[in-house]
PDB file of C-alpha atoms in Angstrom:
ATOM      1  CA  MET A   1       0.000   0.000   0.000  1.00  0.00           C
ATOM      2  CA  LYS A   2       2.886   2.395   0.762  1.00  0.00           C
ATOM      3  CA  THR A   3       4.152   1.898  -2.785  1.00  0.00           C
ATOM      4  CA  ILE A   4       0.714   2.705  -4.227  1.00  0.00           C
ATOM      5  CA  VAL A   5       0.418   5.825  -2.076  1.00  0.00           C
ATOM      6  CA  ARG A   6       3.875   7.009  -3.069  1.00  0.00           C
ATOM      7  CA  ARG A   7       3.125   6.480  -6.757  1.00  0.00           C
ATOM      8  CA  ALA A   8      -0.158   8.369  -6.418  1.00  0.00           C
ATOM      9  CA  ALA A   9       1.568  11.278  -4.702  1.00  0.00           C
ATOM     10  CA  LEU A  10       4.272  11.411  -7.368  1.00  0.00           C
ATOM     11  CA  THR A  11       1.599  11.399 -10.051  1.00  0.00           C
ATOM     12  CA  PHE A  12      -0.001  14.572  -8.806  1.00  0.00           C
ATOM     13  CA  VAL A  13       3.294  16.268  -8.040  1.00  0.00           C
ATOM     14  CA  SER A  14       4.346  15.507 -11.605  1.00  0.00           C
ATOM     15  CA  ALA A  15       1.045  16.826 -12.927  1.00  0.00           C
ATOM     16  CA  ALA A  16       1.387  20.071 -11.017  1.00  0.00           C
ATOM     17  CA  ALA A  17       5.022  20.417 -12.042  1.00  0.00           C
ATOM     18  CA  ALA A  18       4.179  19.833 -15.698  1.00  0.00           C
ATOM     19  CA  ALA A  19       1.386  22.362 -15.570  1.00  0.00           C
ATOM     20  CA  GLY A  20       3.610  24.820 -13.704  1.00  0.00           C
ATOM     21  CA  MET A  21       6.276  24.576 -16.401  1.00  0.00           C
ATOM     22  CA  LEU A  22       3.677  25.594 -18.943  1.00  0.00           C
ATOM     23  CA  VAL A  23       2.757  28.615 -16.878  1.00  0.00           C
ATOM     24  CA  SER A  24       6.260  29.846 -16.055  1.00  0.00           C
ATOM     25  CA  PRO A  25       7.207  31.237 -19.503  1.00  0.00           C
ATOM     26  CA  ALA A  26       4.096  33.375 -19.600  1.00  0.00           C
ATOM     27  CA  MET A  27       4.874  34.853 -16.184  1.00  0.00           C
ATOM     28  CA  ALA A  28       8.633  35.185 -16.483  1.00  0.00           C
ATOM     29  CA  GLY A  29       8.539  38.654 -18.033  1.00  0.00           C
ATOM     30  CA  SER A  30       6.500  40.257 -15.304  1.00  0.00           C
ATOM     31  CA  ALA A  31       8.073  41.445 -12.052  1.00  0.00           C
ATOM     32  CA  GLN A  32       4.598  41.657 -10.601  1.00  0.00           C
ATOM     33  CA  ALA A  33       3.705  38.124 -11.643  1.00  0.00           C
ATOM     34  CA  ALA A  34       1.111  36.508  -9.442  1.00  0.00           C
ATOM     35  CA  PRO A  35       1.896  33.221  -7.715  1.00  0.00           C
ATOM     36  CA  ASN A  36       1.506  30.183  -9.923  1.00  0.00           C
ATOM     37  CA  PRO A  37      -2.162  29.203  -9.414  1.00  0.00           C
ATOM     38  CA  LEU A  38      -1.490  25.497  -9.952  1.00  0.00           C
ATOM     39  CA  SER A  39       1.272  25.468  -7.356  1.00  0.00           C
ATOM     40  CA  ALA A  40      -1.057  27.243  -4.986  1.00  0.00           C
ATOM     41  CA  ALA A  41      -3.751  24.675  -5.665  1.00  0.00           C
ATOM     42  CA  VAL A  42      -1.427  21.772  -4.926  1.00  0.00           C
ATOM     43  CA  GLY A  43      -0.384  23.372  -1.655  1.00  0.00           C
ATOM     44  CA  SER A  44      -3.889  24.401  -0.663  1.00  0.00           C
ATOM     45  CA  SER A  45      -5.496  22.944   2.427  1.00  0.00           C
ATOM     46  CA  ASP A  46      -8.548  22.362   0.220  1.00  0.00           C
ATOM     47  CA  MET A  47      -6.692  19.646  -1.681  1.00  0.00           C
ATOM     48  CA  PRO A  48      -7.511  16.089  -0.571  1.00  0.00           C
ATOM     49  CA  GLN A  49      -4.645  14.358   1.171  1.00  0.00           C
ATOM     50  CA  ILE A  50      -3.170  11.013   0.090  1.00  0.00           C
ATOM     51  CA  PHE A  51      -2.526   8.941   3.164  1.00  0.00           C
ATOM     52  CA  VAL A  52      -1.255   5.526   4.110  1.00  0.00           C
ATOM     53  CA  GLY A  53      -4.132   3.097   4.563  1.00  0.00           C
ATOM     54  CA  SER A  54      -6.211   4.444   1.693  1.00  0.00           C
ATOM     55  CA  SER A  55      -8.084   1.800  -0.262  1.00  0.00           C
ATOM     56  CA  GLN A  56      -7.884   1.653  -4.034  1.00  0.00           C
ATOM     57  CA  GLN A  57     -11.318   3.277  -4.228  1.00  0.00           C
ATOM     58  CA  ASP A  58     -10.183   6.030  -1.826  1.00  0.00           C
ATOM     59  CA  LEU A  59      -7.193   6.717  -4.056  1.00  0.00           C
ATOM     60  CA  ARG A  60      -9.425   6.953  -7.111  1.00  0.00           C
ATOM     61  CA  ASN A  61     -11.676   9.418  -5.293  1.00  0.00           C
ATOM     62  CA  ILE A  62      -8.656  11.467  -4.229  1.00  0.00           C
ATOM     63  CA  ALA A  63      -7.302  11.426  -7.775  1.00  0.00           C
ATOM     64  CA  TRP A  64     -10.613  12.657  -9.149  1.00  0.00           C
ATOM     65  CA  ASP A  65     -10.914  15.475  -6.593  1.00  0.00           C
ATOM     66  CA  THR A  66      -7.305  16.519  -7.160  1.00  0.00           C
ATOM     67  CA  ARG A  67      -7.772  16.547 -10.910  1.00  0.00           C
ATOM     68  CA  ASN A  68     -10.865  18.751 -10.598  1.00  0.00           C
ATOM     69  CA  ASN A  69      -9.116  21.209  -8.235  1.00  0.00           C
ATOM     70  CA  LEU A  70      -6.184  21.519 -10.644  1.00  0.00           C
ATOM     71  CA  HIS A  71      -8.598  22.050 -13.526  1.00  0.00           C
ATOM     72  CA  ASN A  72     -10.332  24.814 -11.577  1.00  0.00           C
ATOM     73  CA  ALA A  73      -7.011  26.431 -10.690  1.00  0.00           C
ATOM     74  CA  ALA A  74      -6.013  26.386 -14.352  1.00  0.00           C
ATOM     75  CA  GLY A  75      -8.944  28.704 -15.026  1.00  0.00           C
ATOM     76  CA  ALA A  76      -6.778  31.610 -13.795  1.00  0.00           C
ATOM     77  CA  LEU A  77      -4.375  31.062 -16.695  1.00  0.00           C
ATOM     78  CA  PRO A  78      -4.647  32.391 -20.234  1.00  0.00           C
ATOM     79  CA  PRO A  79      -6.965  30.094 -22.247  1.00  0.00           C
ATOM     80  CA  GLN A  80      -4.230  28.374 -24.261  1.00  0.00           C
ATOM     81  CA  LEU A  81      -2.087  27.708 -21.202  1.00  0.00           C
ATOM     82  CA  ALA A  82      -5.139  26.580 -19.234  1.00  0.00           C
ATOM     83  CA  GLN A  83      -5.927  23.996 -21.891  1.00  0.00           C
ATOM     84  CA  GLN A  84      -2.341  22.718 -21.936  1.00  0.00           C
ATOM     85  CA  ALA A  85      -2.223  22.564 -18.145  1.00  0.00           C
ATOM     86  CA  ARG A  86      -5.467  20.596 -17.969  1.00  0.00           C
ATOM     87  CA  GLN A  87      -4.201  18.175 -20.612  1.00  0.00           C
ATOM     88  CA  ALA A  88      -1.009  17.647 -18.587  1.00  0.00           C
ATOM     89  CA  VAL A  89      -3.039  16.941 -15.442  1.00  0.00           C
ATOM     90  CA  ASP A  90      -5.376  14.545 -17.263  1.00  0.00           C
ATOM     91  CA  GLY A  91      -2.429  12.732 -18.804  1.00  0.00           C
ATOM     92  CA  ALA A  92      -0.930  12.156 -15.362  1.00  0.00           C
ATOM     93  CA  VAL A  93      -4.251  10.978 -13.907  1.00  0.00           C
ATOM     94  CA  ASN A  94      -4.898   8.606 -16.809  1.00  0.00           C
ATOM     95  CA  GLY A  95      -1.412   7.189 -16.416  1.00  0.00           C
ATOM     96  CA  MET A  96      -2.022   6.320 -12.779  1.00  0.00           C
ATOM     97  CA  PHE A  97      -5.741   5.507 -12.893  1.00  0.00           C
ATOM     98  CA  PRO A  98      -6.655   4.362 -16.422  1.00  0.00           C
ATOM     99  CA  GLY A  99     -10.291   4.999 -17.294  1.00  0.00           C
ATOM    100  CA  LEU A 100     -10.996   7.153 -14.227  1.00  0.00           C
ATOM    101  CA  ILE A 101     -11.745  10.349 -16.146  1.00  0.00           C
ATOM    102  CA  ASN A 102     -14.082   8.661 -18.606  1.00  0.00           C
ATOM    103  CA  GLU A 103     -15.760   6.806 -15.769  1.00  0.00           C
ATOM    104  CA  ARG A 104     -16.449   9.940 -13.727  1.00  0.00           C
ATOM    105  CA  SER A 105     -17.279  12.091 -16.756  1.00  0.00           C
ATOM    106  CA  GLY A 106     -20.149   9.881 -17.868  1.00  0.00           C
ATOM    107  CA  GLY A 107     -18.341   8.467 -20.875  1.00  0.00           C
ATOM    108  CA  TRP A 108     -17.796   5.064 -19.330  1.00  0.00           C
ATOM    109  CA  ALA A 109     -20.078   2.088 -18.996  1.00  0.00           C
ATOM    110  CA  PRO A 110     -19.301  -1.432 -17.859  1.00  0.00           C
ATOM    111  CA  ALA A 111     -18.526  -3.761 -20.708  1.00  0.00           C
ATOM    112  CA  PRO A 112     -21.532  -5.962 -21.390  1.00  0.00           C
ATOM    113  CA  ALA A 113     -21.177  -9.478 -20.126  1.00  0.00           C
ATOM    114  CA  PRO A 114     -20.251 -11.828 -22.945  1.00  0.00           C
ATOM    115  CA  ALA A 115     -23.139 -13.846 -24.239  1.00  0.00           C
ATOM    116  CA  PRO A 116     -22.983 -17.404 -22.990  1.00  0.00           C
ATOM    117  CA  ALA A 117     -21.531 -19.788 -25.510  1.00  0.00           C
ATOM    118  CA  PRO A 118     -24.250 -21.829 -27.149  1.00  0.00           C
ATOM    119  CA  ALA A 119     -24.523 -25.272 -25.653  1.00  0.00           C
ATOM    120  CA  PRO A 120     -23.286 -27.975 -27.971  1.00  0.00           C
ATOM    121  CA  ASN A 121     -26.171 -29.635 -29.724  1.00  0.00           C
ATOM    122  CA  PRO A 122     -26.177 -33.277 -28.659  1.00  0.00           C
ATOM    123  CA  HIS A 123     -29.024 -34.111 -31.024  1.00  0.00           C
ATOM    124  CA  HIS A 124     -26.915 -35.238 -33.944  1.00  0.00           C
ATOM    125  CA  GLY A 125     -29.913 -36.824 -35.610  1.00  0.00           C
ATOM    126  CA  GLY A 126     -32.187 -33.984 -34.558  1.00  0.00           C
ATOM    127  CA  TYR A 127     -35.307 -36.141 -34.421  1.00  0.00           C
ATOM    128  CA  ARG A 128     -37.300 -38.387 -32.144  1.00  0.00           C
ATOM    129  CA  ILE A 129     -38.459 -41.903 -32.835  1.00  0.00           C
ATOM    130  CA  ASP A 130     -42.076 -42.626 -32.029  1.00  0.00           C
ATOM    131  CA  SER A 131     -41.672 -45.380 -29.468  1.00  0.00           C
ATOM    132  CA  PRO A 132     -42.456 -46.189 -25.840  1.00  0.00           C
ATOM    133  CA  CYS A 133     -38.798 -45.614 -24.935  1.00  0.00           C
ATOM    134  CA  PRO A 134     -38.650 -42.927 -22.188  1.00  0.00           C
ATOM    135  CA  VAL A 135     -36.571 -39.797 -22.742  1.00  0.00           C
ATOM    136  CA  GLU A 136     -34.334 -40.560 -19.756  1.00  0.00           C
ATOM    137  CA  ALA A 137     -33.101 -43.784 -21.357  1.00  0.00           C
ATOM    138  CA  ARG A 138     -29.675 -43.559 -22.983  1.00  0.00           C
ATOM    139  CA  VAL A 139     -30.309 -46.577 -25.210  1.00  0.00           C
ATOM    140  CA  CYS A 140     -33.541 -47.911 -26.660  1.00  0.00           C
ATOM    141  CA  VAL A 141     -33.987 -51.468 -27.933  1.00  0.00           C
ATOM    142  CA  ASP A 142     -36.962 -52.420 -30.108  1.00  0.00           C
ATOM    143  CA  LEU A 143     -37.005 -56.225 -30.041  1.00  0.00           C
ATOM    144  CA  ASN A 144     -39.848 -56.602 -32.532  1.00  0.00           C
ATOM    145  CA  GLY A 145     -38.248 -54.145 -34.940  1.00  0.00           C
ATOM    146  CA  ASN A 146     -34.719 -55.568 -34.554  1.00  0.00           C
ATOM    147  CA  ARG A 147     -33.338 -52.072 -34.062  1.00  0.00           C
ATOM    148  CA  THR A 148     -31.614 -50.069 -31.353  1.00  0.00           C
ATOM    149  CA  TRP A 149     -30.381 -46.484 -30.981  1.00  0.00           C
ATOM    150  CA  ILE A 150     -28.587 -44.145 -28.606  1.00  0.00           C
ATOM    151  CA  GLN A 151     -30.389 -40.979 -27.582  1.00  0.00           C
ATOM    152  CA  HIS A 152     -30.054 -37.841 -25.466  1.00  0.00           C
ATOM    153  CA  ASN A 153     -33.171 -36.348 -23.871  1.00  0.00           C
ATOM    154  CA  GLY A 154     -35.262 -38.322 -26.324  1.00  0.00           C
ATOM    155  CA  TYR A 155     -33.376 -37.220 -29.457  1.00  0.00           C
ATOM    156  CA  VAL A 156     -31.496 -39.775 -31.538  1.00  0.00           C
ATOM    157  CA  THR A 157     -27.718 -39.335 -31.409  1.00  0.00           C
ATOM    158  CA  TYR A 158     -26.751 -42.643 -33.021  1.00  0.00           C
ATOM    159  CA  GLY A 159     -28.673 -45.191 -35.059  1.00  0.00           C
ATOM    160  CA  PRO A 160     -31.046 -46.842 -35.380  1.00  0.00           C
ATOM    161  CA  ALA A 161     -28.738 -49.807 -35.808  1.00  0.00           C
ATOM    162  CA  VAL A 162     -29.723 -53.266 -36.971  1.00  0.00           C
ATOM    163  CA  MET A 163     -29.491 -55.891 -34.223  1.00  0.00           C
ATOM    164  CA  SER A 164     -30.573 -59.355 -33.223  1.00  0.00           C
ATOM    165  CA  ALA A 165     -31.650 -60.523 -29.788  1.00  0.00           C
ATOM    166  CA  GLY A 166     -32.288 -63.724 -27.878  1.00  0.00           C
ATOM    167  CA  ALA A 167     -34.171 -66.657 -29.318  1.00  0.00           C
ATOM    168  CA  PRO A 168     -37.701 -67.247 -27.981  1.00  0.00           C
ATOM    169  CA  GLY A 169     -37.869 -69.233 -24.782  1.00  0.00           C
ATOM    170  CA  PRO A 170     -37.487 -68.718 -21.041  1.00  0.00           C
ATOM    171  CA  GLU A 171     -33.765 -69.546 -21.087  1.00  0.00           C
ATOM    172  CA  THR A 172     -32.741 -67.505 -24.119  1.00  0.00           C
ATOM    173  CA  GLU A 173     -35.039 -64.566 -24.702  1.00  0.00           C
ATOM    174  CA  THR A 174     -33.758 -61.057 -24.020  1.00  0.00           C
ATOM    175  CA  PRO A 175     -35.421 -59.533 -20.942  1.00  0.00           C
ATOM    176  CA  ARG A 176     -37.622 -56.475 -21.353  1.00  0.00           C
ATOM    177  CA  GLY A 177     -37.771 -53.417 -19.137  1.00  0.00           C
ATOM    178  CA  MET A 178     -35.431 -50.733 -17.810  1.00  0.00           C
ATOM    179  CA  PHE A 179     -31.841 -51.697 -17.046  1.00  0.00           C
ATOM    180  CA  SER A 180     -28.555 -49.864 -16.616  1.00  0.00           C
ATOM    181  CA  VAL A 181     -25.031 -50.439 -17.832  1.00  0.00           C
ATOM    182  CA  VAL A 182     -23.202 -52.583 -15.282  1.00  0.00           C
ATOM    183  CA  ARG A 183     -19.725 -52.924 -16.770  1.00  0.00           C
ATOM    184  CA  LYS A 184     -17.805 -53.050 -20.039  1.00  0.00           C
ATOM    185  CA  VAL A 185     -15.220 -55.560 -21.275  1.00  0.00           C
ATOM    186  CA  ARG A 186     -13.515 -54.923 -24.584  1.00  0.00           C
ATOM    187  CA  ASP A 187     -12.201 -58.433 -25.323  1.00  0.00           C
ATOM    188  CA  GLU A 188     -14.803 -60.565 -23.600  1.00  0.00           C
ATOM    189  CA  VAL A 189     -15.549 -64.272 -24.057  1.00  0.00           C
ATOM    190  CA  SER A 190     -18.565 -66.300 -22.967  1.00  0.00           C
ATOM    191  CA  ILE A 191     -17.353 -69.026 -20.613  1.00  0.00           C
ATOM    192  CA  PRO A 192     -20.728 -70.880 -20.504  1.00  0.00           C
ATOM    193  CA  PHE A 193     -20.663 -71.152 -24.307  1.00  0.00           C
ATOM    194  CA  ASP A 194     -17.177 -72.526 -24.914  1.00  0.00           C
ATOM    195  CA  ASN A 195     -15.426 -69.155 -24.684  1.00  0.00           C
ATOM    196  CA  ALA A 196     -17.378 -67.771 -27.622  1.00  0.00           C
ATOM    197  CA  PRO A 197     -16.059 -64.279 -28.425  1.00  0.00           C
ATOM    198  CA  MET A 198     -18.081 -61.278 -27.231  1.00  0.00           C
ATOM    199  CA  PRO A 199     -16.048 -58.267 -28.444  1.00  0.00           C
ATOM    200  CA  TYR A 200     -16.965 -54.836 -27.066  1.00  0.00           C
ATOM    201  CA  ALA A 201     -19.306 -56.262 -24.443  1.00  0.00           C
ATOM    202  CA  VAL A 202     -21.493 -53.759 -22.584  1.00  0.00           C
ATOM    203  CA  TYR A 203     -23.336 -55.616 -19.816  1.00  0.00           C
ATOM    204  CA  PHE A 204     -26.740 -54.402 -18.689  1.00  0.00           C
ATOM    205  CA  THR A 205     -27.661 -57.230 -16.279  1.00  0.00           C
ATOM    206  CA  HIS A 206     -25.758 -59.263 -13.719  1.00  0.00           C
ATOM    207  CA  ALA A 207     -27.040 -62.418 -15.431  1.00  0.00           C
ATOM    208  CA  GLY A 208     -24.715 -61.956 -18.404  1.00  0.00           C
ATOM    209  CA  HIS A 209     -26.885 -60.028 -20.882  1.00  0.00           C
ATOM    210  CA  ALA A 210     -24.859 -57.585 -22.947  1.00  0.00           C
ATOM    211  CA  PHE A 211     -24.550 -55.667 -26.184  1.00  0.00           C
ATOM    212  CA  HIS A 212     -21.612 -57.025 -28.159  1.00  0.00           C
ATOM    213  CA  GLU A 213     -20.353 -57.586 -31.659  1.00  0.00           C
ATOM    214  CA  GLY A 214     -21.955 -60.596 -33.314  1.00  0.00           C
ATOM    215  CA  ARG A 215     -23.867 -61.796 -36.334  1.00  0.00           C
ATOM    216  CA  VAL A 216     -27.124 -59.891 -36.622  1.00  0.00           C
ATOM    217  CA  ASP A 217     -28.674 -62.687 -38.698  1.00  0.00           C
ATOM    218  CA  TRP A 218     -28.344 -65.133 -35.787  1.00  0.00           C
ATOM    219  CA  LEU A 219     -30.459 -65.215 -32.657  1.00  0.00           C
ATOM    220  CA  SER A 220     -28.537 -65.222 -29.394  1.00  0.00           C
ATOM    221  CA  HIS A 221     -28.828 -66.754 -25.946  1.00  0.00           C
ATOM    222  CA  GLY A 222     -30.139 -63.431 -24.618  1.00  0.00           C
ATOM    223  CA  CYS A 223     -27.485 -60.901 -25.627  1.00  0.00           C
ATOM    224  CA  ILE A 224     -27.974 -58.214 -28.253  1.00  0.00           C
ATOM    225  CA  HIS A 225     -25.772 -58.673 -31.310  1.00  0.00           C
ATOM    226  CA  LEU A 226     -24.480 -55.603 -33.147  1.00  0.00           C
ATOM    227  CA  MET A 227     -22.396 -55.172 -36.265  1.00  0.00           C
ATOM    228  CA  HIS A 228     -18.765 -54.241 -35.680  1.00  0.00           C
ATOM    229  CA  GLN A 229     -18.962 -50.441 -35.961  1.00  0.00           C
ATOM    230  CA  ASP A 230     -22.175 -50.289 -33.970  1.00  0.00           C
ATOM    231  CA  ALA A 231     -20.649 -52.429 -31.223  1.00  0.00           C
ATOM    232  CA  VAL A 232     -17.590 -50.158 -31.096  1.00  0.00           C
ATOM    233  CA  THR A 233     -19.791 -47.058 -30.858  1.00  0.00           C
ATOM    234  CA  TYR A 234     -21.931 -48.510 -28.080  1.00  0.00           C
ATOM    235  CA  PHE A 235     -18.798 -49.540 -26.197  1.00  0.00           C
ATOM    236  CA  ASP A 236     -17.281 -46.059 -26.533  1.00  0.00           C
ATOM    237  CA  GLN A 237     -20.386 -44.014 -25.750  1.00  0.00           C
ATOM    238  CA  LEU A 238     -22.038 -45.995 -22.972  1.00  0.00           C
ATOM    239  CA  HIS A 239     -20.901 -45.866 -19.368  1.00  0.00           C
ATOM    240  CA  PRO A 240     -21.879 -47.610 -16.127  1.00  0.00           C
ATOM    241  CA  GLY A 241     -25.183 -46.241 -14.904  1.00  0.00           C
ATOM    242  CA  ASP A 242     -26.548 -45.300 -18.335  1.00  0.00           C
ATOM    243  CA  LEU A 243     -30.155 -46.446 -18.651  1.00  0.00           C
ATOM    244  CA  ILE A 244     -31.162 -49.102 -21.189  1.00  0.00           C
ATOM    245  CA  TYR A 245     -34.818 -49.555 -22.110  1.00  0.00           C
ATOM    246  CA  ILE A 246     -35.817 -52.759 -23.891  1.00  0.00           C
ATOM    247  CA  TYR A 247     -39.351 -53.236 -25.171  1.00  0.00           C
TER     248      TYR A 247
END
């Protein structure tokens, strides 16, 4: 704070000195020259004092009052010198407190807050599919239509993709209802079925049901088969906890 105060004091001393230098030539030829009005203003008891402990706002107020007093004192000078003196004072004030003069003179306004960046549009497909799948579901599976898609707030973001599901029967059919992603295994195999490959497995039950790469022209033992690129996309975009709705 002492450094700030010292700089502020030097600013106004410099301003007064600069203005005084402008005045001196005009007064040098007169033995009866009056005291320099700017020097008198700086030394006047009416001038606000810069003191240790002043806040930044206090210093700005002091700077503004000092600038105005020096401007008023310059009114005793010839018009051309008065203008030059005021410019010297304003230059010093602007150097120490940028923007202060415009702010206090009514020419300043706070910069408008930047407009919020538009939210990225997650609706890559930009459309809804007429289905019973709820908007909160991340993935929808239409067993009768052999199709599935990924969505966000009810809007399609990927798909629909062709798929196949479990064969009819209590031991093989794919369960219906709301589920959630349990875990993912990139290079999975099915131990109960002779280590059959299940690449890009995304499990949605603890009983072993999963999305994974497989032939979409074959019925499964309950899993949902996807073509390679679809399986990769589901594996990359789905995460534990994402809701899966199968109907």
